[in-house]
């Protein structure tokens, strides 16, 4: 591990071709290149797009959580001036295939999702019909004129109730609502528990969350009948995957489809998946021969865009008298909503299970996870996707054990960490951790927080009737989903690679085409840092192109914080290919062997000769002139890579929360959040800190304020920002970020992902802090969100 001050040190100048040159940009706080268009109002979001003859779609959504669709009368809507057409589920059936999950678990029952329902609606917000009109407001008005006759059916929103005998079936072909069971065991938990000094049982709830991206979803589709070409602009994190799913769902030739993600205002995992609206709007454009636009309203977004989390977990943890954890048993019930979204089935099962033991060396794990269908909005990836839920489990478990043994929670963690000499380390949960320094991360966070002093202050303040609390959370997660073979083994129907093409122009400047798809992460800056350093160019000589399947070769997507550890390495490899060819051209021009050349700062020099050199730009020029190339070499200078990583990278860190609880009102004041994160080599500390800040806001939001509630008819009680409480700036604590650097051995840059660290580490830190503050009342656990009423009631109950 290196500390902050050592990050970004200069490598010796003048490296041989193929070795890593000096870092001029990597490790530096280069300002975001993508900000200027945003700050000057020149960014192009989906709704900025307009086309000749554009018509607007608005969707009729079910107001009922479970209902048979008896009849749909479109006549009054069609009579509206300006309405072009109204299409119902029955009109669609033959033309558009239903959407299927992309993550298929063994033995899974996978009911498909119709693009518009024709038989029954399965959640409030399910799409029943669509109105297309000349104007957006006309379409929205005409939606209200579509008369749908429903026969209301019994419903179930809670996953545990959905498993009870006689519960209403969300899908007739899954009568017990149980889509999948994931079981994993290592060792014998019964024996571990029998031999343990203590066994603690605790029920933990990871409530349902709304991802709340700043920009709701939207789609514009434009079909050109003369060529059969279809262009779809969509607010997605995964344009290349959407292209494939569009072809499969609409039965179109994939090579005639172009998908573009314009500027996208955040996604947090919710814009990763193929949604019915993408198929629907594309189909409407084909049907009408006109471009069609659909923009999700904020109210629609609350019900129609995927939710996250929604786990109920029964935890058992066994430990010896010295605080060594000897076994874990989890019984989890996960709510997947009314349909299996693309990655939905794998998040609470595979993703969660791999993280079950956290940063600790725990020999015995016994997991059973039930993935359940209910009459609610589908649940899929939300920043962290399974890893926050698992971290919450294990980090609450650590505090519960520490409390029972009257041990300091920091000390308990020290006793259980995977030791730094043990890497690569394969946990009992089956995850190989590539590198780590868990104890060092803790010590740094304790130091930054001033832990010892805070504990002293806590004791003093208690004497004055004031209750401050300290919460620690040490997390590890996995990033850079791959390799492809692993994804195949766990049933995820896509590759684990990422692609890049590096095109050197005759002038010596470079365009990099990446299959990743930035939607706020700053790839135009960080990817350019990587390419510019490797080529010895100014960052101004590098342009990054993403998000357009017609311009970029192929790609996967931006998710699982994979862009740096997978997409970044694809760029590095393609750059290596360009340098290798350029070196051969340079050797030819200088009439020396390739081995006699060294490449640095954009120049090929003959070793030992100060005046014998040729610039990268001159080589590029010659590559395209083709006048003087080595025999048999093709002109041009462009290379590509489909980089498939050899394993997962495992970033880690420690977050410490400091709270004060007003025991009269139950109000929690989150005073400080101290975060020490380790994502290996940091490409850009400024953007990295921004990523951590954003993630912390969402993690703190879950711990303190956010949560979806349904009424007994399956209607969301928290379906707008008055009732669904995301953190505002003034609600945020002082955030203190720092990092350690433990490079990944799996890639030449030593990078790991970072985009989700904030949501993964912070949630249990905050909950642990509040429970710690209230420990004098005998409170050992509180469910999230920790709003004042819940905290106050717990205090009253404890006092009683
Ligand atoms: N970074 C770095 N050094 C590293 C790793 C990352 O400097 N070793 C910085 C870079 O600025 C990089 C950014 O962090 O551009 C994110 O890189 P990475 O961790 O590889 O994550 P991805 O680019 O693949 O982004 C996905 C991740 C996920 S999964 C969610 S969810 C998420 C997130 O990123 N959603 C976001 N961050 C988001 N940020 C914004 N603004 N909006 C979202 O929707």
PDB file of N, CA and C and ligand atoms in Angstrom, residues 266-269 383 519-523 526 558-565 679 681-684 687-688 691 751-756, ligand 1:
ATOM      1  N   UNK A 266     -27.271  10.943 -15.380  1.00  0.00           N
ATOM      2  CA  UNK A 266     -27.191   9.980 -14.276  1.00  0.00           C
ATOM      3  C   UNK A 266     -28.027   8.745 -14.555  1.00  0.00           C
ATOM      4  N   UNK A 267     -27.628   7.660 -13.954  1.00  0.00           N
ATOM      5  CA  UNK A 267     -28.365   6.407 -14.146  1.00  0.00           C
ATOM      6  C   UNK A 267     -28.338   5.562 -12.881  1.00  0.00           C
ATOM      7  N   UNK A 268     -27.148   5.483 -12.265  1.00  0.00           N
ATOM      8  CA  UNK A 268     -26.974   4.745 -11.005  1.00  0.00           C
ATOM      9  C   UNK A 268     -27.460   3.304 -11.114  1.00  0.00           C
ATOM     10  N   UNK A 269     -27.320   2.730 -12.296  1.00  0.00           N
ATOM     11  CA  UNK A 269     -27.750   1.348 -12.501  1.00  0.00           C
ATOM     12  C   UNK A 269     -29.157   1.233 -13.049  1.00  0.00           C
ATOM     13  N   UNK A 383     -26.824   1.492  -7.686  1.00  0.00           N
ATOM     14  CA  UNK A 383     -25.441   1.730  -7.253  1.00  0.00           C
ATOM     15  C   UNK A 383     -24.951   0.775  -6.136  1.00  0.00           C
ATOM     16  N   UNK A 519     -22.094   8.337 -18.168  1.00  0.00           N
ATOM     17  CA  UNK A 519     -23.327   9.109 -17.963  1.00  0.00           C
ATOM     18  C   UNK A 519     -23.180   9.938 -16.687  1.00  0.00           C
ATOM     19  N   UNK A 520     -21.978  10.480 -16.529  1.00  0.00           N
ATOM     20  CA  UNK A 520     -21.703  11.323 -15.362  1.00  0.00           C
ATOM     21  C   UNK A 520     -20.339  11.047 -14.749  1.00  0.00           C
ATOM     22  N   UNK A 521     -19.711   9.942 -15.133  1.00  0.00           N
ATOM     23  CA  UNK A 521     -18.474   9.511 -14.466  1.00  0.00           C
ATOM     24  C   UNK A 521     -17.234  10.258 -14.927  1.00  0.00           C
ATOM     25  N   UNK A 522     -17.306  10.914 -16.082  1.00  0.00           N
ATOM     26  CA  UNK A 522     -16.145  11.696 -16.524  1.00  0.00           C
ATOM     27  C   UNK A 522     -15.161  10.932 -17.378  1.00  0.00           C
ATOM     28  N   UNK A 523     -15.636   9.973 -18.173  1.00  0.00           N
ATOM     29  CA  UNK A 523     -14.717   9.177 -18.996  1.00  0.00           C
ATOM     30  C   UNK A 523     -13.970  10.018 -20.023  1.00  0.00           C
ATOM     31  N   UNK A 526     -10.976  10.969 -17.919  1.00  0.00           N
ATOM     32  CA  UNK A 526     -10.090   9.927 -17.373  1.00  0.00           C
ATOM     33  C   UNK A 526      -9.545   8.997 -18.450  1.00  0.00           C
ATOM     34  N   UNK A 558     -21.473   0.635 -19.116  1.00  0.00           N
ATOM     35  CA  UNK A 558     -20.883   1.161 -17.894  1.00  0.00           C
ATOM     36  C   UNK A 558     -21.749   0.731 -16.721  1.00  0.00           C
ATOM     37  N   UNK A 559     -21.215  -0.182 -15.952  1.00  0.00           N
ATOM     38  CA  UNK A 559     -21.869  -0.675 -14.742  1.00  0.00           C
ATOM     39  C   UNK A 559     -20.820  -1.450 -13.957  1.00  0.00           C
ATOM     40  N   UNK A 560     -21.158  -1.818 -12.709  1.00  0.00           N
ATOM     41  CA  UNK A 560     -20.229  -2.568 -11.860  1.00  0.00           C
ATOM     42  C   UNK A 560     -18.851  -1.895 -11.823  1.00  0.00           C
ATOM     43  N   UNK A 561     -18.829  -0.575 -11.866  1.00  0.00           N
ATOM     44  CA  UNK A 561     -17.572   0.197 -11.796  1.00  0.00           C
ATOM     45  C   UNK A 561     -16.482  -0.496 -12.607  1.00  0.00           C
ATOM     46  N   UNK A 562     -16.826  -0.784 -13.867  1.00  0.00           N
ATOM     47  CA  UNK A 562     -15.918  -1.578 -14.687  1.00  0.00           C
ATOM     48  C   UNK A 562     -15.185  -0.749 -15.725  1.00  0.00           C
ATOM     49  N   UNK A 563     -15.539   0.540 -15.839  1.00  0.00           N
ATOM     50  CA  UNK A 563     -14.968   1.285 -16.960  1.00  0.00           C
ATOM     51  C   UNK A 563     -13.467   1.471 -16.799  1.00  0.00           C
ATOM     52  N   UNK A 564     -13.006   1.798 -15.609  1.00  0.00           N
ATOM     53  CA  UNK A 564     -11.556   1.961 -15.460  1.00  0.00           C
ATOM     54  C   UNK A 564     -10.839   0.602 -15.518  1.00  0.00           C
ATOM     55  N   UNK A 565     -11.245  -0.401 -14.691  1.00  0.00           N
ATOM     56  CA  UNK A 565     -10.464  -1.649 -14.710  1.00  0.00           C
ATOM     57  C   UNK A 565     -10.637  -2.502 -15.962  1.00  0.00           C
ATOM     58  N   UNK A 679      -8.953   2.207  -4.482  1.00  0.00           N
ATOM     59  CA  UNK A 679      -9.324   1.653  -5.799  1.00  0.00           C
ATOM     60  C   UNK A 679      -8.055   1.421  -6.607  1.00  0.00           C
ATOM     61  N   UNK A 681      -4.597   2.167  -8.252  1.00  0.00           N
ATOM     62  CA  UNK A 681      -4.099   3.420  -8.817  1.00  0.00           C
ATOM     63  C   UNK A 681      -5.276   4.354  -9.069  1.00  0.00           C
ATOM     64  N   UNK A 682      -5.153   5.569  -8.581  1.00  0.00           N
ATOM     65  CA  UNK A 682      -6.223   6.547  -8.821  1.00  0.00           C
ATOM     66  C   UNK A 682      -5.904   7.275 -10.116  1.00  0.00           C
ATOM     67  N   UNK A 683      -6.818   7.232 -11.063  1.00  0.00           N
ATOM     68  CA  UNK A 683      -6.552   7.906 -12.342  1.00  0.00           C
ATOM     69  C   UNK A 683      -6.654   9.417 -12.156  1.00  0.00           C
ATOM     70  N   UNK A 684      -7.698   9.854 -11.464  1.00  0.00           N
ATOM     71  CA  UNK A 684      -7.912  11.289 -11.299  1.00  0.00           C
ATOM     72  C   UNK A 684      -8.488  11.563  -9.912  1.00  0.00           C
ATOM     73  N   UNK A 687     -11.840  13.643  -9.705  1.00  0.00           N
ATOM     74  CA  UNK A 687     -13.060  12.935 -10.106  1.00  0.00           C
ATOM     75  C   UNK A 687     -13.349  11.775  -9.153  1.00  0.00           C
ATOM     76  N   UNK A 688     -12.276  11.156  -8.672  1.00  0.00           N
ATOM     77  CA  UNK A 688     -12.465  10.048  -7.728  1.00  0.00           C
ATOM     78  C   UNK A 688     -13.173  10.548  -6.472  1.00  0.00           C
ATOM     79  N   UNK A 691     -16.764  11.008  -7.215  1.00  0.00           N
ATOM     80  CA  UNK A 691     -17.492   9.740  -7.229  1.00  0.00           C
ATOM     81  C   UNK A 691     -17.835   9.303  -5.809  1.00  0.00           C
ATOM     82  N   UNK A 751      -5.403  -0.601 -11.581  1.00  0.00           N
ATOM     83  CA  UNK A 751      -6.645   0.094 -11.209  1.00  0.00           C
ATOM     84  C   UNK A 751      -7.741  -0.873 -10.792  1.00  0.00           C
ATOM     85  N   UNK A 752      -8.570  -0.381  -9.903  1.00  0.00           N
ATOM     86  CA  UNK A 752      -9.825  -1.044  -9.550  1.00  0.00           C
ATOM     87  C   UNK A 752     -10.927   0.007  -9.745  1.00  0.00           C
ATOM     88  N   UNK A 753     -12.171  -0.404  -9.682  1.00  0.00           N
ATOM     89  CA  UNK A 753     -13.276   0.544  -9.834  1.00  0.00           C
ATOM     90  C   UNK A 753     -13.529   1.318  -8.555  1.00  0.00           C
ATOM     91  N   UNK A 754     -14.320   2.384  -8.690  1.00  0.00           N
ATOM     92  CA  UNK A 754     -14.585   3.237  -7.528  1.00  0.00           C
ATOM     93  C   UNK A 754     -16.016   3.757  -7.481  1.00  0.00           C
ATOM     94  N   UNK A 755     -16.709   3.695  -8.621  1.00  0.00           N
ATOM     95  CA  UNK A 755     -17.979   4.414  -8.766  1.00  0.00           C
ATOM     96  C   UNK A 755     -19.044   4.064  -7.742  1.00  0.00           C
ATOM     97  N   UNK A 756     -18.938   2.914  -7.091  1.00  0.00           N
ATOM     98  CA  UNK A 756     -20.007   2.516  -6.172  1.00  0.00           C
ATOM     99  C   UNK A 756     -19.562   2.479  -4.707  1.00  0.00           C
TER     100      UNK A 756
HETATM  101  N1  LIG B   1     -11.777   6.692 -11.027  1.00  0.00           N
HETATM  102  C1  LIG B   1     -10.437   7.015 -10.875  1.00  0.00           C
HETATM  103  N2  LIG B   1      -9.548   6.032 -10.589  1.00  0.00           N
HETATM  104  C2  LIG B   1      -9.935   4.749 -10.449  1.00  0.00           C
HETATM  105  C3  LIG B   1     -11.292   4.405 -10.601  1.00  0.00           C
HETATM  106  C4  LIG B   1     -12.182   5.399 -10.904  1.00  0.00           C
HETATM  107  O1  LIG B   1     -10.079   8.177 -10.990  1.00  0.00           O
HETATM  108  N3  LIG B   1      -9.060   3.800 -10.144  1.00  0.00           N
HETATM  109  C5  LIG B   1     -12.772   7.750 -11.327  1.00  0.00           C
HETATM  110  C6  LIG B   1     -12.708   8.215 -12.771  1.00  0.00           C
HETATM  111  O2  LIG B   1     -13.091   9.549 -12.806  1.00  0.00           O
HETATM  112  C7  LIG B   1     -13.800   7.418 -13.448  1.00  0.00           C
HETATM  113  C8  LIG B   1     -14.828   7.298 -12.354  1.00  0.00           C
HETATM  114  O3  LIG B   1     -14.071   7.288 -11.130  1.00  0.00           O
HETATM  115  O4  LIG B   1     -14.250   8.123 -14.581  1.00  0.00           O
HETATM  116  C9  LIG B   1     -15.671   6.036 -12.391  1.00  0.00           C
HETATM  117  O5  LIG B   1     -14.906   4.931 -12.771  1.00  0.00           O
HETATM  118  P1  LIG B   1     -15.313   3.420 -12.427  1.00  0.00           P
HETATM  119  O6  LIG B   1     -15.193   3.188 -10.982  1.00  0.00           O
HETATM  120  O7  LIG B   1     -14.582   2.533 -13.348  1.00  0.00           O
HETATM  121  O8  LIG B   1     -16.887   3.341 -12.740  1.00  0.00           O
HETATM  122  P2  LIG B   1     -17.635   3.434 -14.146  1.00  0.00           P
HETATM  123  O9  LIG B   1     -17.083   4.511 -14.954  1.00  0.00           O
HETATM  124  O10 LIG B   1     -17.775   2.081 -14.739  1.00  0.00           O
HETATM  125  O11 LIG B   1     -19.046   3.951 -13.660  1.00  0.00           O
HETATM  126  C10 LIG B   1     -20.026   3.090 -13.117  1.00  0.00           C
HETATM  127  C11 LIG B   1     -20.300   3.409 -11.663  1.00  0.00           C
HETATM  128  C12 LIG B   1     -21.580   2.833 -11.266  1.00  0.00           C
HETATM  129  S1  LIG B   1     -21.699   1.153 -11.392  1.00  0.00           S
HETATM  130  C13 LIG B   1     -22.635   3.625 -10.885  1.00  0.00           C
HETATM  131  S2  LIG B   1     -24.097   2.923 -10.402  1.00  0.00           S
HETATM  132  C14 LIG B   1     -22.512   5.026 -10.903  1.00  0.00           C
HETATM  133  C15 LIG B   1     -21.149   5.500 -10.822  1.00  0.00           C
HETATM  134  O12 LIG B   1     -20.282   4.827 -11.498  1.00  0.00           O
HETATM  135  N4  LIG B   1     -23.451   5.819 -11.441  1.00  0.00           N
HETATM  136  C16 LIG B   1     -23.176   7.142 -11.611  1.00  0.00           C
HETATM  137  N5  LIG B   1     -20.969   6.825 -10.731  1.00  0.00           N
HETATM  138  C17 LIG B   1     -21.914   7.678 -11.211  1.00  0.00           C
HETATM  139  N6  LIG B   1     -21.649   8.992 -11.331  1.00  0.00           N
HETATM  140  C18 LIG B   1     -22.581   9.789 -11.892  1.00  0.00           C
HETATM  141  N7  LIG B   1     -22.323  11.115 -12.002  1.00  0.00           N
HETATM  142  N8  LIG B   1     -23.776   9.323 -12.346  1.00  0.00           N
HETATM  143  C19 LIG B   1     -24.090   8.023 -12.220  1.00  0.00           C
HETATM  144  O13 LIG B   1     -25.235   7.571 -12.701  1.00  0.00           O
END
